[in-house]
Tab-separated table of C-alpha atoms in Angstrom:
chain	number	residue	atom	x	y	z
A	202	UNK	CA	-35.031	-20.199	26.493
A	203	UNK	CA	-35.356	-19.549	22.677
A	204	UNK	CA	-36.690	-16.487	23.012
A	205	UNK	CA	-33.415	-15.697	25.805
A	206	UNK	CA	-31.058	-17.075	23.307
A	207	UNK	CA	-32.143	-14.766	20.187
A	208	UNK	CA	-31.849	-11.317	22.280
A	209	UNK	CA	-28.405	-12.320	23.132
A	210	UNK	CA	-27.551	-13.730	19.619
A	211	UNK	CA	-29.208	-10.753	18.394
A	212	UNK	CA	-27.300	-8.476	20.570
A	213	UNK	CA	-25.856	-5.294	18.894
A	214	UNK	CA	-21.663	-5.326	18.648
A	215	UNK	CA	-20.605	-3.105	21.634
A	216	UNK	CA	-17.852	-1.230	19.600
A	217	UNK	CA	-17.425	0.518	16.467
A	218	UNK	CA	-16.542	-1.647	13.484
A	219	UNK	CA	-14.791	1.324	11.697
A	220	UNK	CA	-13.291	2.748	14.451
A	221	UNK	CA	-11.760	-0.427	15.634
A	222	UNK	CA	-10.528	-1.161	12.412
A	223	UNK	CA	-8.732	2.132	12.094
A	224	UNK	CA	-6.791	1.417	15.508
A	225	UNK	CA	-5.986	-2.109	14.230
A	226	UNK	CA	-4.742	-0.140	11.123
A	227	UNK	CA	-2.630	1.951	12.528
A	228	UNK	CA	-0.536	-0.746	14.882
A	229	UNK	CA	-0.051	-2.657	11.966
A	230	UNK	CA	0.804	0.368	9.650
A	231	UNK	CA	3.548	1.759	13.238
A	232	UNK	CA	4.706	-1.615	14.606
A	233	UNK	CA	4.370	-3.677	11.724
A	234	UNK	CA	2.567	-7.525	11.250
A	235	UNK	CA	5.043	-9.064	13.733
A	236	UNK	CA	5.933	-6.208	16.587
A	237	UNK	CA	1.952	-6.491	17.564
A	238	UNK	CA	0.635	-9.291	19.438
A	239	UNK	CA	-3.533	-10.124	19.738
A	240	UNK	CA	-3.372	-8.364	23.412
A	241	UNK	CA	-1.726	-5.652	21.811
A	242	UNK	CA	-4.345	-5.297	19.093
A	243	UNK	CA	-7.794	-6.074	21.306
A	244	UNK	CA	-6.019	-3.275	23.863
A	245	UNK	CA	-5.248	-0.478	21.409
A	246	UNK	CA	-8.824	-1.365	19.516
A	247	UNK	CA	-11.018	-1.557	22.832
A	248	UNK	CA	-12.527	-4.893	22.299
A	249	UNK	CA	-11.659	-8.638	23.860
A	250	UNK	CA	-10.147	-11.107	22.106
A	251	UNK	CA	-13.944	-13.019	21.499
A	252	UNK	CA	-15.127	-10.162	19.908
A	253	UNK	CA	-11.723	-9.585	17.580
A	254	UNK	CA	-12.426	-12.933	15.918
A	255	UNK	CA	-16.257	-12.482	16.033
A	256	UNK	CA	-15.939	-9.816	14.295
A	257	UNK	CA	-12.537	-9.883	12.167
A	258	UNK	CA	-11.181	-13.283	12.291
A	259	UNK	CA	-8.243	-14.321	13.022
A	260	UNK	CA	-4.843	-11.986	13.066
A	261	UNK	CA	-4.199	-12.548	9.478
A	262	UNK	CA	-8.181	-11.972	8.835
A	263	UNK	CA	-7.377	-8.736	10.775
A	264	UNK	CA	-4.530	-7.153	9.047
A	265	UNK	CA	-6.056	-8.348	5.653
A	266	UNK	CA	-9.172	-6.102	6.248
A	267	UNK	CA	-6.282	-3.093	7.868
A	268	UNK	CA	-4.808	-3.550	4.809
A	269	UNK	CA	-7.742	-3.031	2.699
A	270	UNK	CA	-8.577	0.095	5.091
A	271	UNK	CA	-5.279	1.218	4.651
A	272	UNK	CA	-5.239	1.331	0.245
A	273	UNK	CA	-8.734	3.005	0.203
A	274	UNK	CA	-7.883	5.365	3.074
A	275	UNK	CA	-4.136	6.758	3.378
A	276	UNK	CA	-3.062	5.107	0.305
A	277	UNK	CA	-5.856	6.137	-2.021
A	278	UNK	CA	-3.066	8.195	-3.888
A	279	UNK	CA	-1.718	5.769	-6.045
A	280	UNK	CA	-5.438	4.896	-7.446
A	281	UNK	CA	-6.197	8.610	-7.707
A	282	UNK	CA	-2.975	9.933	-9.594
A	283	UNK	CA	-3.928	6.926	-12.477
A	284	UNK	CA	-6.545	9.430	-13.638
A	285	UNK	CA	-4.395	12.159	-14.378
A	286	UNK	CA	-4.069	13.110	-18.528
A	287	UNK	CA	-0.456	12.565	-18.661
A	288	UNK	CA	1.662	9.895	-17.298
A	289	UNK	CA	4.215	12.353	-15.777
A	290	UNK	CA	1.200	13.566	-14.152
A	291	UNK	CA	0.693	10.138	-12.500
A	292	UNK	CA	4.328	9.816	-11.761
A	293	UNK	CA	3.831	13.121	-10.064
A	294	UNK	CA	0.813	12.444	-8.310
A	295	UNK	CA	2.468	9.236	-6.732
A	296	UNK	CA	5.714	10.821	-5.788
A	297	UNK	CA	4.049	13.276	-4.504
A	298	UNK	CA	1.660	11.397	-2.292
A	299	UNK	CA	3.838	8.604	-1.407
A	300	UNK	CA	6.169	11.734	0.337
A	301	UNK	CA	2.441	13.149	1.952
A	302	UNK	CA	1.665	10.309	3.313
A	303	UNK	CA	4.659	8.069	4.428
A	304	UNK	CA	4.961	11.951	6.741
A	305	UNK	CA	2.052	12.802	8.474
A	306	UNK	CA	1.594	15.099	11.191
A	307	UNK	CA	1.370	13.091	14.551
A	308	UNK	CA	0.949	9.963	12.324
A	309	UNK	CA	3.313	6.804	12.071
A	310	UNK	CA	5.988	7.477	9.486
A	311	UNK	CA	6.259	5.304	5.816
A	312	UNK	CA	3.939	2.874	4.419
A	313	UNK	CA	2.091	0.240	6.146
A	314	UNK	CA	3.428	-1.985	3.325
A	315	UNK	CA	6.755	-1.223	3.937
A	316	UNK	CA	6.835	-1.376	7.368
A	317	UNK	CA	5.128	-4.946	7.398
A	318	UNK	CA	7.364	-6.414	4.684
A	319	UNK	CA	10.546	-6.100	6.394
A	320	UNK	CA	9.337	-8.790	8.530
A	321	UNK	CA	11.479	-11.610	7.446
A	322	UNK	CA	10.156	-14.694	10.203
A	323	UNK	CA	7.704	-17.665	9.574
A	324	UNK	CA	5.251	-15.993	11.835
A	325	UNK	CA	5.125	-12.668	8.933
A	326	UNK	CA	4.501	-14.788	6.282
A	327	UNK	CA	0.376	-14.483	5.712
A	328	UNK	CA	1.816	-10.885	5.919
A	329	UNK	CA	4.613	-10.520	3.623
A	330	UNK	CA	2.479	-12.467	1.071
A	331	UNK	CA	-0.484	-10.756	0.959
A	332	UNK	CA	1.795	-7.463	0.415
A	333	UNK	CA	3.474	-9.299	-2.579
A	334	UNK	CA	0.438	-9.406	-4.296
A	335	UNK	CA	-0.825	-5.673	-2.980
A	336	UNK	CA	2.603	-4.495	-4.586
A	337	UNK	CA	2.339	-6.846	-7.697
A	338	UNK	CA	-1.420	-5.321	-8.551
A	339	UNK	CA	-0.360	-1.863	-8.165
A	340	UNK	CA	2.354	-2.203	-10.378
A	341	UNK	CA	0.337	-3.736	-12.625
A	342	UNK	CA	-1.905	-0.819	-12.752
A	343	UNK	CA	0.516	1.568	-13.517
A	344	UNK	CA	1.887	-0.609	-16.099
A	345	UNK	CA	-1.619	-0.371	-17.746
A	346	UNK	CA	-1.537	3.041	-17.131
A	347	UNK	CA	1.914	3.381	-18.884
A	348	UNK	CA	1.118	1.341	-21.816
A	349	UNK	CA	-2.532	3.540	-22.415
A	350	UNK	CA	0.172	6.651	-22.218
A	351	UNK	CA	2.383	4.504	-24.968
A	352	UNK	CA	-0.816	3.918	-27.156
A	353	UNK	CA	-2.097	7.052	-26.957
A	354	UNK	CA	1.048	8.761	-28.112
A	355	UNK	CA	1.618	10.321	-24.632
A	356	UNK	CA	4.796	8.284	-24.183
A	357	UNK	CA	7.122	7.675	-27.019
A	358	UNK	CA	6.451	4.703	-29.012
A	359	UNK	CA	9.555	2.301	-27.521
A	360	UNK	CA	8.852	3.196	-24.190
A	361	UNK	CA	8.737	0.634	-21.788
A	362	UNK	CA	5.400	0.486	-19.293
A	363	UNK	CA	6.588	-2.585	-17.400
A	364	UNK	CA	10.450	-1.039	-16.656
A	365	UNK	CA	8.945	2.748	-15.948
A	366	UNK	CA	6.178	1.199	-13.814
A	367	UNK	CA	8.735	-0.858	-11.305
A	368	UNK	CA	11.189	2.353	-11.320
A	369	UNK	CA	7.906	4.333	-9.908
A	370	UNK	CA	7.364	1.841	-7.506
A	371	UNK	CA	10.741	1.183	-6.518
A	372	UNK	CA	11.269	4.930	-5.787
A	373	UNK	CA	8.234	5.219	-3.832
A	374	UNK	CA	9.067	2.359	-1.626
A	375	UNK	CA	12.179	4.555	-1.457
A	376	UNK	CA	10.626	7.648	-0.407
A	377	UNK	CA	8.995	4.775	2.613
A	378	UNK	CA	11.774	3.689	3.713
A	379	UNK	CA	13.484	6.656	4.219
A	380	UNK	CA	10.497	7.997	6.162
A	381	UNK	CA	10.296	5.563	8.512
A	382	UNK	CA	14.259	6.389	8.527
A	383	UNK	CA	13.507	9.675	10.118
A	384	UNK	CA	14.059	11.932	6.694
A	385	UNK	CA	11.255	14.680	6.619
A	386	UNK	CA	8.922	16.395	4.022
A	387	UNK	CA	11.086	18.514	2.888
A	388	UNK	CA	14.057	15.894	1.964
A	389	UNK	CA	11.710	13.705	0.844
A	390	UNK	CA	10.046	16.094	-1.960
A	391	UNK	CA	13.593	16.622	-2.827
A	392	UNK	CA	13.987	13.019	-3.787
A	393	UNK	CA	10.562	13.131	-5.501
A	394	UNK	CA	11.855	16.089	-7.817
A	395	UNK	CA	14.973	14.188	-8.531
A	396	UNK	CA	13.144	11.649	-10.172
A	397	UNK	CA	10.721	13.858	-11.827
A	398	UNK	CA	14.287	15.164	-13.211
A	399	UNK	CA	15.188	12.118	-14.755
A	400	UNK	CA	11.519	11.194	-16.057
A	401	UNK	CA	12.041	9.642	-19.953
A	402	UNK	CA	14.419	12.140	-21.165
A	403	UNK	CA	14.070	9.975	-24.246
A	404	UNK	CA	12.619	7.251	-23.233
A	405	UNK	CA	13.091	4.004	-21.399
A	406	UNK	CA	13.266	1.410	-24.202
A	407	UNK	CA	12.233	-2.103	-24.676
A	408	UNK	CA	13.734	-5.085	-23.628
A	409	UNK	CA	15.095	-7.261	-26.244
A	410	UNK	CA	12.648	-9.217	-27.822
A	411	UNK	CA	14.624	-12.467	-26.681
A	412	UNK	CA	14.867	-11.295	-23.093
A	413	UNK	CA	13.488	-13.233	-20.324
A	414	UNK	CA	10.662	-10.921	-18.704
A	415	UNK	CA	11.377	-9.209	-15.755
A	416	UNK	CA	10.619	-11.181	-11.890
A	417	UNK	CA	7.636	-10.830	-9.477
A	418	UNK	CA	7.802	-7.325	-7.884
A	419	UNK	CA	8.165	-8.319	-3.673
């Protein structure tokens, strides 16, 4: 019996991890958190519901680890454009893969973020909670990013990092939403270049020093 008992515990997973994962991904990222169900998810990732939470956990286990997937895969922009020298060469480098990727070819259109925090029920809100703090640590980043710019004389001295770091992310949740919309590429880099346009003509200046800070992004 023991020995019975460790060949089946021992038993190698009958689907692949990754591959599964990227299906799971990419319901989430189309239909959103809400608009799939568990049969939905086991039938588009091959598997039985047993093996979903052997392997994943539950639903909100699930779309955590899609969600991870989803920032080092498609998403991988945003942490790739912090390394450019200058910080309109981030703000490009977003824009400009925020319009690449919310559009692509046979592909579900806008952000997986997005799409998942439009859910406004009880039943999205592991969802819509993990994204507030996915949207709150990217724009944290970029604030960082801004304020290296600021010290490094790369943006001018009363520039703001906090304010130009929410209008980045506010226009690239834009550029999303009007994806999933139906706007194409080509609109899209139009909007993009518009706010490229606009970028710190002369800068985008402090708060006043007895201001109360700005809310949670989300």
């Amino acid at each position: 019996m023991a020995g019975s008992r460790n060949v089946v515990m021992g038993r190698p997973r009958e689907f692949d991890i990754d591959e599964a994962l990227e299906r799971a991904m990419q319901m989430f990222w189309e239909r959103g958190y809400e608009g799939v169900s568990l049969t939905d998810l086991t039938k588009a990732m091959g598997i039985t519901k047993p093996s979903l939470y052997a392997a994943f956990g539950d639903k909100k286990e699930l779309f955590r680890k899609a969600l991870e997937r989803y920032t080092e895969g498609p998403a991988d922009y945003g942490t790739r454009a912090l390394e450019e020298p200058t910080a309109r060469g981030v703000v490009e480098a977003i824009l400009r893969g925020a319009v690449q990727t919310t559009t692509p070819p046979g592909g579900p259109s806008g952000c997986l973020g997005v799409q998942v925090a439009l859910a406004s029920s009880e039943a999205g809100r592991p969802a819509h909670d993990m994204l507030v703090e996915w949207r709150n640590a990217s724009a944290l980043r970029l604030e960082e990013r801004f304020q290296r710019a600021v010290d490094e004389g790369d943006l001018p001295r009363d520039a703001d990092p906090r304010r130009l770091a929410r209008y980045v992310m506010t226009v690239t949740f834009g550029i999303a939403v009007q994806a999933a919309s139906g706007l194409g590429r080509d609109e899209l880099q139009e909007i993009a270049d518009t706010a490229l346009e606009c970028w710190l003509p002369n800068g985008v200046r402090r708060t006043h020093p007895g201001s109360a800070p700005p809310p949670a992004y989300g």
